[in-house]
Amino acid sequence: MTDQPAGQPISPQLNVLAQYIKDFSFENPNAPQSLAPRDKGPQVNINVNVNGRPLSATEFEVALTLEAKASHDKEVMFAVEVVYAGVFRVAGVPEEHLHPFVMIECPRLLFPFARQVIADATRNGGFMPLMIDPIDFVQLYQQNAAAAGQAPLAN
């Protein structure tokens, strides 16, 4: 039961039912040479992707994929990928706002955990922990919507 008066809209609710590593990989193909001291840091490329799928009318699985590849000149120092997912229950969100809500708010909650997995893996691989900068999931959603030919969210 809610304490909402009759006729009042239900305020949006988001519950995390589970979160987990769905896929993970770390490669250090040129060790131990890749661990040698260098006069400059590596070039690091990071890719981010978000996928979601409904499990029921109110529950969704959302997967945040973070990929990072570090190289020095043409030598790969490390490559790491994590697919960190969660199951979320959403209530009180109008149907027309449900997709952006799920695809923005859910990965926002998953990101700190996925970031820590990447940092731990790079540290355990012999490198400095890779601390990925915060991600603007609203902007990412808008870019993906534009690429898919959908209307972006209004600011």
Short mmCIF file of C-alpha atoms in Angstrom, two decimals:
data_model
loop_
_atom_site.label_atom_id
_atom_site.label_comp_id
_atom_site.label_asym_id
_atom_site.label_seq_id
_atom_site.Cartn_x
_atom_site.Cartn_y
_atom_site.Cartn_z
CA MET A 1 0.00 0.00 0.00
CA THR A 2 1.09 3.57 -0.61
CA ASP A 3 0.35 6.64 1.42
CA GLN A 4 -0.59 8.52 -1.76
CA PRO A 5 -4.02 10.16 -1.74
CA ALA A 6 -6.47 8.70 -4.27
CA GLY A 7 -6.08 10.26 -7.71
CA GLN A 8 -2.50 11.41 -7.03
CA PRO A 9 0.15 10.05 -9.39
CA ILE A 10 2.60 7.58 -7.88
CA SER A 11 6.09 9.04 -7.61
CA PRO A 12 8.73 7.22 -9.66
CA GLN A 13 10.36 4.31 -7.88
CA LEU A 14 13.47 2.39 -8.85
CA ASN A 15 14.60 -0.70 -6.96
CA VAL A 16 17.78 -2.68 -7.58
CA LEU A 17 16.86 -6.36 -7.36
CA ALA A 18 20.27 -7.74 -8.35
CA GLN A 19 23.57 -6.66 -9.82
CA TYR A 20 26.34 -8.83 -11.21
CA ILE A 21 29.25 -9.25 -13.59
CA LYS A 22 27.80 -10.83 -16.72
CA ASP A 23 31.06 -10.98 -18.69
CA PHE A 24 34.63 -10.00 -17.88
CA SER A 25 37.99 -10.15 -19.62
CA PHE A 26 41.47 -8.79 -18.94
CA GLU A 27 44.40 -9.24 -21.31
CA ASN A 28 48.03 -8.31 -20.75
CA PRO A 29 49.42 -9.77 -24.01
CA ASN A 30 52.92 -8.32 -23.86
CA ALA A 31 53.77 -8.91 -20.20
CA PRO A 32 56.29 -8.58 -18.72
CA GLN A 33 57.62 -6.03 -21.27
CA SER A 34 54.37 -4.02 -21.03
CA LEU A 35 55.06 -3.46 -17.31
CA ALA A 36 58.43 -1.75 -17.86
CA PRO A 37 58.70 1.92 -16.79
CA ARG A 38 57.92 4.40 -19.58
CA ASP A 39 58.68 8.08 -20.06
CA LYS A 40 55.03 8.81 -20.88
CA GLY A 41 51.68 7.27 -20.11
CA PRO A 42 49.81 5.01 -22.49
CA GLN A 43 47.10 6.03 -24.93
CA VAL A 44 43.84 4.76 -23.41
CA ASN A 45 40.67 4.32 -25.47
CA ILE A 46 37.40 3.72 -23.64
CA ASN A 47 34.09 2.58 -25.12
CA VAL A 48 30.78 2.59 -23.27
CA ASN A 49 27.53 0.88 -24.23
CA VAL A 50 24.20 0.32 -22.51
CA ASN A 51 21.67 -2.38 -23.37
CA GLY A 52 18.40 -3.16 -21.71
CA ARG A 53 15.65 -5.71 -22.00
CA PRO A 54 12.34 -6.10 -20.23
CA LEU A 55 11.91 -9.13 -18.00
CA SER A 56 8.30 -8.25 -17.16
CA ALA A 57 6.08 -5.17 -17.27
CA THR A 58 7.95 -3.65 -14.31
CA GLU A 59 11.34 -5.39 -14.27
CA PHE A 60 14.27 -4.80 -16.58
CA GLU A 61 17.77 -6.15 -17.04
CA VAL A 62 20.22 -3.39 -17.94
CA ALA A 63 23.81 -4.17 -18.96
CA LEU A 64 26.57 -1.57 -18.91
CA THR A 65 29.59 -2.47 -21.06
CA LEU A 66 32.90 -0.74 -20.40
CA GLU A 67 35.86 -1.52 -22.66
CA ALA A 68 39.33 -0.02 -22.24
CA LYS A 69 42.44 -0.58 -24.28
CA ALA A 70 45.80 0.94 -23.41
CA SER A 71 48.66 1.09 -25.86
CA HIS A 72 52.12 2.60 -26.09
CA ASP A 73 53.21 3.26 -29.64
CA LYS A 74 51.71 0.22 -31.40
CA GLU A 75 52.12 -2.18 -28.47
CA VAL A 76 48.97 -3.17 -26.58
CA MET A 77 49.65 -2.83 -22.87
CA PHE A 78 46.28 -4.11 -21.67
CA ALA A 79 42.71 -4.64 -22.80
CA VAL A 80 39.87 -4.98 -20.33
CA GLU A 81 36.13 -5.41 -20.78
CA VAL A 82 33.35 -5.77 -18.25
CA VAL A 83 29.65 -6.24 -18.83
CA TYR A 84 28.12 -5.27 -15.50
CA ALA A 85 24.38 -5.80 -15.29
CA GLY A 86 21.50 -5.36 -12.94
CA VAL A 87 17.85 -6.24 -12.59
CA PHE A 88 15.68 -3.27 -11.73
CA ARG A 89 12.04 -2.82 -10.77
CA VAL A 90 10.48 0.42 -12.01
CA ALA A 91 7.13 1.83 -10.91
CA GLY A 92 5.33 5.14 -11.29
CA VAL A 93 7.04 6.16 -14.54
CA PRO A 94 4.73 7.13 -17.42
CA GLU A 95 5.05 4.82 -20.42
CA GLU A 96 6.45 7.58 -22.67
CA HIS A 97 9.30 8.20 -20.19
CA LEU A 98 10.02 4.59 -19.27
CA HIS A 99 12.71 3.85 -21.90
CA PRO A 100 14.87 6.92 -21.17
CA PHE A 101 14.36 6.45 -17.42
CA VAL A 102 15.59 2.84 -17.54
CA MET A 103 18.43 3.54 -19.98
CA ILE A 104 19.75 6.55 -18.02
CA GLU A 105 19.07 5.90 -14.34
CA CYS A 106 19.93 2.19 -14.25
CA PRO A 107 23.41 2.48 -15.80
CA ARG A 108 24.04 5.51 -13.57
CA LEU A 109 23.56 3.19 -10.58
CA LEU A 110 25.69 0.42 -12.11
CA PHE A 111 28.62 2.63 -13.18
CA PRO A 112 30.50 2.94 -9.86
CA PHE A 113 30.60 -0.84 -9.48
CA ALA A 114 31.73 -1.46 -13.07
CA ARG A 115 34.34 1.28 -12.69
CA GLN A 116 35.72 -0.45 -9.59
CA VAL A 117 35.95 -3.79 -11.43
CA ILE A 118 38.04 -2.09 -14.16
CA ALA A 119 40.26 -0.32 -11.60
CA ASP A 120 40.88 -3.53 -9.66
CA ALA A 121 41.61 -5.53 -12.83
CA THR A 122 44.17 -3.04 -14.15
CA ARG A 123 45.83 -2.80 -10.73
CA ASN A 124 45.90 -6.60 -10.38
CA GLY A 125 47.33 -6.77 -13.91
CA GLY A 126 50.38 -4.79 -12.78
CA PHE A 127 49.32 -1.30 -13.93
CA MET A 128 48.07 1.79 -12.18
CA PRO A 129 44.32 1.47 -11.48
CA LEU A 130 42.34 2.85 -14.43
CA MET A 131 39.80 5.22 -12.92
CA ILE A 132 37.26 5.95 -15.65
CA ASP A 133 35.83 9.47 -15.51
CA PRO A 134 32.13 9.83 -14.68
CA ILE A 135 29.83 9.27 -17.66
CA ASP A 136 26.95 11.54 -18.66
CA PHE A 137 24.30 8.91 -19.34
CA VAL A 138 21.79 11.52 -20.52
CA GLN A 139 24.20 12.60 -23.26
CA LEU A 140 24.97 8.96 -24.11
CA TYR A 141 21.25 8.22 -24.39
CA GLN A 142 20.74 11.25 -26.65
CA GLN A 143 23.67 10.23 -28.88
CA ASN A 144 22.34 6.68 -29.21
CA ALA A 145 18.81 7.97 -29.94
CA ALA A 146 20.16 10.31 -32.62
CA ALA A 147 22.21 7.50 -34.17
CA ALA A 148 19.07 5.32 -34.24
CA GLY A 149 17.09 8.13 -35.89
CA GLN A 150 14.91 8.78 -32.85
CA ALA A 151 14.04 12.18 -31.42
CA PRO A 152 16.41 13.10 -28.59
CA LEU A 153 15.20 14.09 -25.15
CA ALA A 154 14.27 17.72 -24.67
CA ASN A 155 16.62 19.65 -22.40
#
